[in-house]
């Protein structure tokens, strides 16, 4: 403590002496006058340019996009179909691969199903048509409770600009056979935020009570007329008595 106090007092005395002599103290070492600050040296660093640095960062971090082939998209769609079916209908797939009939307890018991490329598809009556795609002739089976199926129905609903349940179901059935599609589609539309805003109706405001003039009782004209007759009769009786 004593050492720091002495150092501080010495600095104060030196500063007071320099102020009395009229000398200016240069606290910064970046003074550009070498005669007053001979220890100053010019730095060789280039000035920082924000715009050039941003352009360099953009050039280095440019995102290179590649076009995706249609075959890759088709293969990715097949993988999603297989994943959905393996997670939803594992027993049915094993029965069909082993040549067995589907169990009567299965949801797919009443459907005529066949395997194509390890994907369960439905046998339809338009299988011999030439102007239709393979997916339209034999649509794959998807479970309506699966997350991938719900995403597909929601995507179709948005593509149709938030259409109703029937239009969304009709569009989804062009490509897939989805179990419980009507129930799932209605649930998705019921949870859709833009559709909820569209269906919303303003709340009814609570009205106040009527004014006192409307609620208060007032004598009817019959009562008034009766009162006048009684007063007239009383006045006549008094005059006769007098």
Coordinates of C-alpha atoms in Angstrom, one line a residue:
X1 CA 0.0 0.0 0.0
X2 CA 2.8 2.4 0.9
X3 CA 4.6 1.7 -2.4
X4 CA 1.5 2.4 -4.5
X5 CA 0.7 5.6 -2.6
X6 CA 4.3 6.9 -3.2
X7 CA 4.1 6.1 -6.9
X8 CA 0.8 7.9 -7.2
X9 CA 2.1 10.9 -5.4
X10 CA 5.2 11.1 -7.6
X11 CA 3.1 11.0 -10.7
X12 CA 0.9 13.8 -9.4
X13 CA 4.0 16.0 -8.6
X14 CA 5.5 15.3 -12.1
X15 CA 2.3 16.2 -13.7
X16 CA 2.0 19.5 -11.7
X17 CA 5.6 20.5 -12.6
X18 CA 5.0 19.9 -16.3
X19 CA 1.8 21.9 -16.2
X20 CA 3.6 24.8 -14.6
X21 CA 6.3 24.8 -17.2
X22 CA 3.7 24.9 -20.0
X23 CA 4.7 21.6 -21.6
X24 CA 1.9 19.5 -23.2
X25 CA 1.8 15.9 -22.3
X26 CA 1.2 13.5 -25.2
X27 CA -0.7 10.5 -23.8
X28 CA -1.3 8.8 -27.2
X29 CA 1.5 7.1 -29.1
X30 CA -0.2 7.7 -32.4
X31 CA 0.8 11.4 -32.7
X32 CA 1.7 12.3 -36.2
X33 CA 4.4 14.9 -35.3
X34 CA 7.7 13.1 -34.9
X35 CA 9.4 16.2 -33.4
X36 CA 7.1 16.0 -30.4
X37 CA 6.9 12.3 -30.2
X38 CA 10.1 10.7 -31.7
X39 CA 9.1 7.2 -30.7
X40 CA 6.1 7.3 -33.1
X41 CA 6.4 5.1 -36.2
X42 CA 4.1 4.8 -39.1
X43 CA 2.4 1.5 -39.3
X44 CA 2.6 -0.5 -42.6
X45 CA -0.9 -2.1 -42.1
X46 CA -3.5 -1.6 -44.8
X47 CA -6.6 0.2 -43.7
X48 CA -9.6 -2.0 -43.1
X49 CA -12.2 -1.8 -45.8
X50 CA -15.5 -3.2 -44.8
X51 CA -17.0 -3.4 -48.3
X52 CA -14.1 -5.3 -49.8
X53 CA -14.1 -7.7 -46.9
X54 CA -17.8 -8.4 -47.3
X55 CA -17.3 -9.0 -51.0
X56 CA -14.5 -11.5 -50.3
X57 CA -16.6 -13.3 -47.7
X58 CA -19.4 -13.6 -50.3
X59 CA -17.1 -14.9 -52.9
X60 CA -15.6 -17.5 -50.6
X61 CA -19.0 -18.6 -49.2
X62 CA -20.9 -18.8 -52.5
X63 CA -23.5 -21.6 -52.5
X64 CA -23.1 -23.9 -55.4
X65 CA -26.4 -25.4 -56.5
X66 CA -26.7 -28.6 -58.5
X67 CA -29.7 -29.7 -60.4
X68 CA -31.3 -32.9 -59.1
X69 CA -32.1 -35.5 -61.6
X70 CA -35.7 -36.8 -61.9
X71 CA -34.5 -40.3 -61.4
X72 CA -33.0 -39.4 -58.0
X73 CA -36.3 -37.9 -57.0
X74 CA -38.2 -41.0 -58.1
X75 CA -35.8 -43.2 -56.1
X76 CA -36.2 -41.0 -53.0
X77 CA -40.0 -41.3 -53.3
X78 CA -39.7 -45.1 -53.5
X79 CA -37.5 -45.1 -50.4
X80 CA -40.1 -43.1 -48.5
X81 CA -42.9 -45.5 -49.6
X82 CA -40.9 -48.5 -48.4
X83 CA -40.1 -46.9 -45.1
X84 CA -43.7 -46.0 -44.5
X85 CA -44.9 -49.5 -45.4
X86 CA -42.3 -51.3 -43.4
X87 CA -43.1 -49.3 -40.3
X88 CA -46.9 -49.5 -40.7
X89 CA -47.5 -53.0 -42.2
X90 CA -44.5 -55.3 -41.2
X91 CA -46.6 -58.4 -40.8
X92 CA -48.5 -58.0 -44.1
X93 CA -45.2 -57.6 -46.0
X94 CA -43.7 -60.7 -44.5
X95 CA -46.9 -62.7 -45.3
X96 CA -46.9 -61.6 -49.0
X97 CA -43.2 -62.3 -49.4
X98 CA -43.6 -65.8 -48.0
X99 CA -46.6 -66.5 -50.2
X100 CA -49.2 -66.5 -47.4
X101 CA -52.5 -64.8 -47.3
X102 CA -53.0 -61.7 -45.2
X103 CA -54.5 -62.3 -41.8
X104 CA -58.2 -61.5 -41.2
X105 CA -57.3 -59.2 -38.4
X106 CA -55.3 -56.9 -40.7
X107 CA -56.7 -53.6 -42.1
X108 CA -55.7 -54.7 -45.6
X109 CA -57.6 -58.0 -45.5
X110 CA -60.4 -56.9 -47.9
X111 CA -58.0 -55.4 -50.4
X112 CA -56.4 -57.2 -53.4
X113 CA -52.7 -56.5 -52.9
X114 CA -49.6 -57.4 -54.9
X115 CA -45.8 -56.7 -54.5
X116 CA -44.0 -54.6 -57.1
X117 CA -40.3 -53.6 -56.4
X118 CA -40.8 -54.5 -52.7
X119 CA -43.7 -52.1 -52.5
X120 CA -47.3 -53.1 -51.7
X121 CA -49.6 -52.0 -54.5
X122 CA -53.4 -52.4 -55.1
X123 CA -54.7 -54.4 -58.1
X124 CA -57.1 -52.2 -60.0
X125 CA -59.3 -52.7 -63.0
X126 CA -57.4 -50.1 -65.1
X127 CA -54.2 -52.1 -65.1
X128 CA -54.2 -52.6 -68.9
X129 CA -54.7 -49.0 -69.7
X130 CA -51.9 -47.5 -71.9
X131 CA -52.3 -43.8 -71.2
X132 CA -51.8 -44.0 -67.4
X133 CA -48.7 -44.2 -65.3
X134 CA -47.8 -47.1 -63.2
X135 CA -48.6 -45.3 -60.0
X136 CA -52.1 -44.5 -61.3
X137 CA -52.7 -48.1 -62.4
X138 CA -51.4 -49.7 -59.2
X139 CA -51.2 -47.1 -56.4
X140 CA -49.0 -47.8 -53.4
X141 CA -50.6 -48.3 -50.0
X142 CA -49.8 -45.9 -47.3
X143 CA -51.0 -45.8 -43.7
X144 CA -52.9 -42.6 -42.8
X145 CA -51.5 -42.7 -39.3
X146 CA -47.9 -42.4 -40.5
X147 CA -46.0 -39.1 -40.3
X148 CA -44.9 -39.2 -43.9
X149 CA -48.5 -39.7 -45.1
X150 CA -49.7 -36.8 -43.0
X151 CA -47.0 -34.6 -44.5
X152 CA -48.0 -35.6 -48.0
X153 CA -51.7 -34.8 -47.3
X154 CA -50.8 -31.5 -45.7
X155 CA -48.6 -30.6 -48.7
X156 CA -51.4 -31.4 -51.1
X157 CA -53.8 -29.3 -49.1
X158 CA -51.5 -26.3 -49.4
X159 CA -50.9 -26.9 -53.1
X160 CA -54.7 -26.7 -53.6
X161 CA -54.7 -23.3 -51.8
X162 CA -56.3 -24.7 -48.6
X163 CA -59.1 -26.5 -50.4
X164 CA -61.7 -28.5 -48.6
X165 CA -61.6 -32.2 -47.5
X166 CA -63.1 -33.7 -50.6
X167 CA -60.8 -31.9 -53.0
X168 CA -57.8 -32.8 -51.0
X169 CA -58.8 -36.5 -50.8
X170 CA -59.5 -36.6 -54.5
X171 CA -56.0 -35.2 -55.3
X172 CA -54.3 -37.6 -52.9
X173 CA -56.1 -40.6 -54.4
X174 CA -54.6 -39.9 -57.8
X175 CA -51.2 -41.3 -56.6
X176 CA -51.7 -43.3 -53.4
X177 CA -54.2 -45.5 -51.6
X178 CA -54.3 -44.1 -48.0
X179 CA -56.1 -45.9 -45.2
X180 CA -58.4 -43.7 -43.1
X181 CA -57.8 -40.9 -45.5
X182 CA -61.0 -39.0 -44.8
X183 CA -60.5 -39.0 -41.0
X184 CA -56.9 -37.9 -41.3
X185 CA -57.6 -35.2 -43.9
X186 CA -60.3 -33.7 -41.8
X187 CA -58.0 -33.7 -38.8
X188 CA -55.3 -32.0 -40.8
X189 CA -57.7 -29.3 -42.1
X190 CA -59.0 -28.8 -38.7
X191 CA -55.5 -28.1 -37.4
X192 CA -54.5 -25.9 -40.3
X193 CA -54.0 -22.3 -39.1
X194 CA -55.1 -20.4 -42.3
X195 CA -58.2 -22.6 -42.5
X196 CA -59.0 -21.9 -38.9
X197 CA -58.7 -18.2 -39.5
X198 CA -60.9 -18.4 -42.5
X199 CA -63.6 -20.3 -40.6
X200 CA -63.5 -18.1 -37.5
X201 CA -66.5 -15.9 -36.7
X202 CA -66.5 -12.8 -34.5
X203 CA -67.5 -13.3 -30.9
X204 CA -70.9 -11.9 -29.8
X205 CA -70.4 -9.0 -27.4
X206 CA -72.4 -8.9 -24.2
X207 CA -75.0 -6.2 -24.2
X208 CA -75.8 -4.0 -21.3
X209 CA -79.1 -3.7 -19.5
X210 CA -81.9 -1.4 -20.7
X211 CA -82.1 2.1 -19.2
X212 CA -84.2 2.8 -16.1
X213 CA -86.9 4.6 -18.1
X214 CA -87.7 1.5 -20.0
X215 CA -87.8 -0.8 -17.0
X216 CA -89.6 1.5 -14.5
X217 CA -93.3 1.1 -13.9
X218 CA -95.7 3.9 -15.0
X219 CA -99.5 4.3 -14.5
X220 CA -101.6 3.2 -17.4
X221 CA -104.2 5.5 -19.1
X222 CA -107.1 3.5 -17.5
X223 CA -105.7 4.1 -14.0
X224 CA -105.3 7.8 -14.8
X225 CA -108.9 8.1 -16.0
X226 CA -110.2 6.2 -13.0
X227 CA -108.3 8.5 -10.6
X228 CA -109.8 11.6 -12.3
X229 CA -113.3 10.2 -12.0
X230 CA -112.8 9.5 -8.3
X231 CA -111.5 13.0 -7.7
X232 CA -114.4 14.5 -9.5
X233 CA -116.9 12.4 -7.5
X234 CA -115.3 13.3 -4.2
X235 CA -115.4 17.0 -5.1
X236 CA -119.1 16.8 -5.9
X237 CA -119.9 15.0 -2.7
X238 CA -118.1 17.6 -0.7
X239 CA -120.0 20.4 -2.4
X240 CA -123.4 18.7 -1.8
X241 CA -122.5 18.1 1.8
X242 CA -121.6 21.7 2.3

